[in-house]
Amino acid sequence: MRLFVALDPPADVADTLRGAVDRGRAHTPDLRWAPPSEWHLTLVFLGEVDEERVPVLTDALGREAHAHRPLRLAAHGWGTFPRDRRRASVLWAGLDGDTAALGALADGMRAAAAGTGVPVEHRPYVPHITVARSRPARDLSATAHALGTLRSRRWRAREAHLMESRPGRADRYRTVRTWALGWETDPTPPPERSTS
């Protein structure tokens, strides 16, 4: 199973994003624009995971989710990978709000997955929602300008989702498991945090 952990923006935030993306699509229609159903805020990409490993993985990720409180987030601004917009292959919407806590959640999810034997990347976490891709890389400066200013309302992210990616299918993403963020929503006390 090809898996990742993500947060989803609420419908009205996706509507704000859609308005901007429509401007960008009109300006540069030949980019590979991601449909709204693919607008996820990825916390950790897990790649291919053997199905028999999934129960242990979901237990570890669930404990980690319960150790983090809900987050206040907003979609804000645009960015690219690489950061030089003149030679970029990915265009994304940025986030603001509880971004330090969001980074801690992403780091915790990575550590939880690694603790079950699932290999994960260890590059710096950049919170984003991918809206378009280009192959080969190209100058996306004018496209980013055409998108205009992005600032959504602030929302409270209360759940994390384990998602399965199924390329080539109409329903490309399937939710495998959902966990509430924060132990105040669960009678089980928070896990002990290691200081070593």
Tab-separated table of C-alpha atoms in Angstrom:
chain	number	residue	atom	x	y	z
A	1	MET	CA	0.000	0.000	0.000
A	2	ARG	CA	1.305	3.463	-0.919
A	3	LEU	CA	0.606	5.588	2.172
A	4	PHE	CA	0.957	9.077	3.570
A	5	VAL	CA	-0.393	11.013	6.571
A	6	ALA	CA	-2.165	14.308	5.954
A	7	LEU	CA	-4.512	17.002	7.197
A	8	ASP	CA	-7.372	18.192	4.984
A	9	PRO	CA	-8.417	21.835	4.587
A	10	PRO	CA	-12.154	22.398	5.216
A	11	ALA	CA	-14.492	22.983	2.274
A	12	ASP	CA	-14.658	26.776	2.567
A	13	VAL	CA	-10.856	27.054	2.689
A	14	ALA	CA	-10.674	24.820	-0.386
A	15	ASP	CA	-13.152	27.213	-2.064
A	16	THR	CA	-10.816	30.145	-1.335
A	17	LEU	CA	-7.939	28.163	-2.784
A	18	ARG	CA	-10.030	27.175	-5.809
A	19	GLY	CA	-10.695	30.817	-6.719
A	20	ALA	CA	-6.973	31.565	-6.831
A	21	VAL	CA	-6.099	28.346	-8.635
A	22	ASP	CA	-8.698	29.102	-11.314
A	23	ARG	CA	-6.809	32.358	-12.062
A	24	GLY	CA	-3.541	30.468	-12.283
A	25	ARG	CA	-5.041	27.784	-14.511
A	26	ALA	CA	-6.390	30.448	-16.900
A	27	HIS	CA	-2.919	32.010	-17.074
A	28	THR	CA	-0.938	28.758	-17.500
A	29	PRO	CA	-3.332	26.011	-18.640
A	30	ASP	CA	-0.567	23.592	-19.641
A	31	LEU	CA	0.591	22.929	-16.057
A	32	ARG	CA	-0.581	19.704	-14.368
A	33	TRP	CA	-3.114	21.345	-12.014
A	34	ALA	CA	-4.113	19.160	-9.070
A	35	PRO	CA	-7.887	18.816	-8.584
A	36	PRO	CA	-9.350	19.904	-5.216
A	37	SER	CA	-9.741	16.240	-4.201
A	38	GLU	CA	-5.910	16.081	-4.112
A	39	TRP	CA	-5.360	19.176	-1.941
A	40	HIS	CA	-3.849	17.637	1.183
A	41	LEU	CA	-1.472	19.062	3.752
A	42	THR	CA	0.942	16.125	3.889
A	43	LEU	CA	2.650	15.467	7.227
A	44	VAL	CA	4.759	12.469	6.206
A	45	PHE	CA	5.041	10.407	3.043
A	46	LEU	CA	5.439	6.722	3.891
A	47	GLY	CA	5.694	5.186	0.427
A	48	GLU	CA	5.026	1.493	-0.098
A	49	VAL	CA	4.109	-0.279	3.153
A	50	ASP	CA	3.440	-4.005	3.428
A	51	GLU	CA	-0.185	-4.600	4.382
A	52	GLU	CA	0.756	-6.776	7.363
A	53	ARG	CA	2.725	-3.855	8.835
A	54	VAL	CA	-0.245	-1.449	8.673
A	55	PRO	CA	-1.895	-2.364	12.041
A	56	VAL	CA	1.317	-1.688	13.992
A	57	LEU	CA	1.892	1.488	11.978
A	58	THR	CA	-1.629	2.802	12.584
A	59	ASP	CA	-1.316	2.151	16.335
A	60	ALA	CA	1.946	4.119	16.491
A	61	LEU	CA	0.615	6.994	14.386
A	62	GLY	CA	-2.594	7.124	16.426
A	63	ARG	CA	-0.661	7.436	19.688
A	64	GLU	CA	1.373	10.241	18.166
A	65	ALA	CA	-1.729	12.071	16.897
A	66	HIS	CA	-3.216	11.971	20.400
A	67	ALA	CA	-0.054	13.602	21.775
A	68	HIS	CA	-0.635	16.803	19.743
A	69	ARG	CA	-3.377	19.341	20.246
A	70	PRO	CA	-5.565	20.631	17.379
A	71	LEU	CA	-3.917	23.318	15.253
A	72	ARG	CA	-5.098	26.707	14.045
A	73	LEU	CA	-4.011	27.074	10.411
A	74	ALA	CA	-4.672	29.263	7.372
A	75	ALA	CA	-3.680	28.978	3.726
A	76	HIS	CA	-1.379	31.895	3.024
A	77	GLY	CA	0.903	32.767	0.109
A	78	TRP	CA	2.529	30.728	-2.639
A	79	GLY	CA	5.804	28.878	-3.009
A	80	THR	CA	7.650	26.494	-5.283
A	81	PHE	CA	9.992	23.524	-5.176
A	82	PRO	CA	12.785	24.255	-5.804
A	83	ARG	CA	12.440	27.693	-4.188
A	84	ASP	CA	13.767	29.488	-7.275
A	85	ARG	CA	10.544	30.183	-9.192
A	86	ARG	CA	12.514	30.531	-12.417
A	87	ARG	CA	13.306	26.796	-12.411
A	88	ALA	CA	10.471	25.168	-10.458
A	89	SER	CA	8.613	21.895	-10.842
A	90	VAL	CA	6.025	22.200	-8.034
A	91	LEU	CA	3.740	25.137	-7.200
A	92	TRP	CA	2.131	25.170	-3.763
A	93	ALA	CA	-0.036	27.117	-1.325
A	94	GLY	CA	1.684	27.938	1.961
A	95	LEU	CA	0.365	27.829	5.518
A	96	ASP	CA	0.528	30.093	8.527
A	97	GLY	CA	-0.781	29.901	12.069
A	98	ASP	CA	0.456	27.154	14.386
A	99	THR	CA	3.272	26.207	12.011
A	100	ALA	CA	5.778	25.340	14.770
A	101	ALA	CA	3.262	22.904	16.275
A	102	LEU	CA	2.512	21.614	12.778
A	103	GLY	CA	6.211	20.917	12.266
A	104	ALA	CA	6.340	19.128	15.615
A	105	LEU	CA	3.368	16.969	14.557
A	106	ALA	CA	5.063	16.117	11.255
A	107	ASP	CA	8.323	15.262	13.046
A	108	GLY	CA	6.427	13.129	15.551
A	109	MET	CA	4.635	11.238	12.789
A	110	ARG	CA	7.945	10.594	11.039
A	111	ALA	CA	9.485	9.279	14.249
A	112	ALA	CA	6.437	7.095	14.973
A	113	ALA	CA	6.562	5.572	11.488
A	114	ALA	CA	10.331	5.037	11.674
A	115	GLY	CA	9.857	3.317	15.041
A	116	THR	CA	7.787	0.634	13.312
A	117	GLY	CA	10.463	0.042	10.686
A	118	VAL	CA	8.933	2.160	7.908
A	119	PRO	CA	11.715	4.200	6.243
A	120	VAL	CA	10.923	7.931	6.035
A	121	GLU	CA	12.679	10.960	4.554
A	122	HIS	CA	14.439	13.300	6.954
A	123	ARG	CA	14.527	16.543	4.982
A	124	PRO	CA	13.266	19.768	6.587
A	125	TYR	CA	9.475	19.943	6.764
A	126	VAL	CA	7.847	22.659	4.624
A	127	PRO	CA	4.061	22.826	5.194
A	128	HIS	CA	2.288	23.206	1.864
A	129	ILE	CA	-0.603	22.127	-0.333
A	130	THR	CA	0.526	21.197	-3.858
A	131	VAL	CA	-1.648	22.838	-6.530
A	132	ALA	CA	0.340	22.235	-9.753
A	133	ARG	CA	3.339	20.411	-11.194
A	134	SER	CA	5.530	20.940	-14.230
A	135	ARG	CA	7.803	18.501	-15.988
A	136	PRO	CA	10.342	19.653	-16.955
A	137	ALA	CA	10.963	22.455	-14.454
A	138	ARG	CA	10.164	25.919	-15.790
A	139	ASP	CA	9.772	29.561	-14.811
A	140	LEU	CA	6.617	29.786	-12.663
A	141	SER	CA	7.073	33.426	-11.593
A	142	ALA	CA	4.304	34.790	-13.805
A	143	THR	CA	1.964	31.954	-12.807
A	144	ALA	CA	2.530	32.656	-9.105
A	145	HIS	CA	1.806	36.340	-9.752
A	146	ALA	CA	-1.402	35.445	-11.640
A	147	LEU	CA	-2.644	33.448	-8.644
A	148	GLY	CA	-2.851	36.698	-6.665
A	149	THR	CA	-2.859	37.075	-2.905
A	150	LEU	CA	-3.872	34.026	-0.887
A	151	ARG	CA	-5.132	34.340	2.658
A	152	SER	CA	-7.897	32.024	3.814
A	153	ARG	CA	-9.762	32.168	7.078
A	154	ARG	CA	-8.052	30.401	9.953
A	155	TRP	CA	-9.424	26.947	10.702
A	156	ARG	CA	-8.850	24.417	13.462
A	157	ALA	CA	-7.329	21.171	12.209
A	158	ARG	CA	-8.672	18.481	14.546
A	159	GLU	CA	-7.931	15.250	12.654
A	160	ALA	CA	-5.062	13.518	10.889
A	161	HIS	CA	-5.683	10.936	8.188
A	162	LEU	CA	-3.728	7.943	6.974
A	163	MET	CA	-4.271	8.001	3.214
A	164	GLU	CA	-3.656	5.423	0.521
A	165	SER	CA	-2.580	6.712	-2.881
A	166	ARG	CA	-3.880	4.685	-5.811
A	167	PRO	CA	-2.499	6.233	-9.024
A	168	GLY	CA	-4.516	5.645	-12.156
A	169	ARG	CA	-7.854	5.345	-10.368
A	170	ALA	CA	-10.671	7.907	-10.505
A	171	ASP	CA	-10.828	7.824	-6.690
A	172	ARG	CA	-7.069	8.231	-6.343
A	173	TYR	CA	-7.013	8.686	-2.556
A	174	ARG	CA	-8.650	6.481	0.055
A	175	THR	CA	-8.770	7.225	3.779
A	176	VAL	CA	-7.412	4.211	5.679
A	177	ARG	CA	-7.656	5.626	9.218
A	178	THR	CA	-8.522	8.906	10.940
A	179	TRP	CA	-7.327	10.035	14.374
A	180	ALA	CA	-8.433	12.977	16.498
A	181	LEU	CA	-5.610	15.312	17.440
A	182	GLY	CA	-5.306	15.874	21.167
A	183	TRP	CA	-5.815	13.627	24.131
A	184	GLU	CA	-8.626	15.825	25.516
A	185	THR	CA	-10.915	14.113	22.976
A	186	ASP	CA	-9.940	10.642	24.176
A	187	PRO	CA	-10.217	9.095	27.661
A	188	THR	CA	-6.792	7.480	27.189
A	189	PRO	CA	-4.062	9.641	28.775
A	190	PRO	CA	-1.328	11.061	26.511
A	191	PRO	CA	1.692	8.847	25.915
A	192	GLU	CA	4.830	9.417	27.962
A	193	ARG	CA	7.276	11.546	25.960
A	194	SER	CA	10.861	10.330	25.933
A	195	THR	CA	13.479	12.930	26.831
A	196	SER	CA	16.430	10.878	25.671
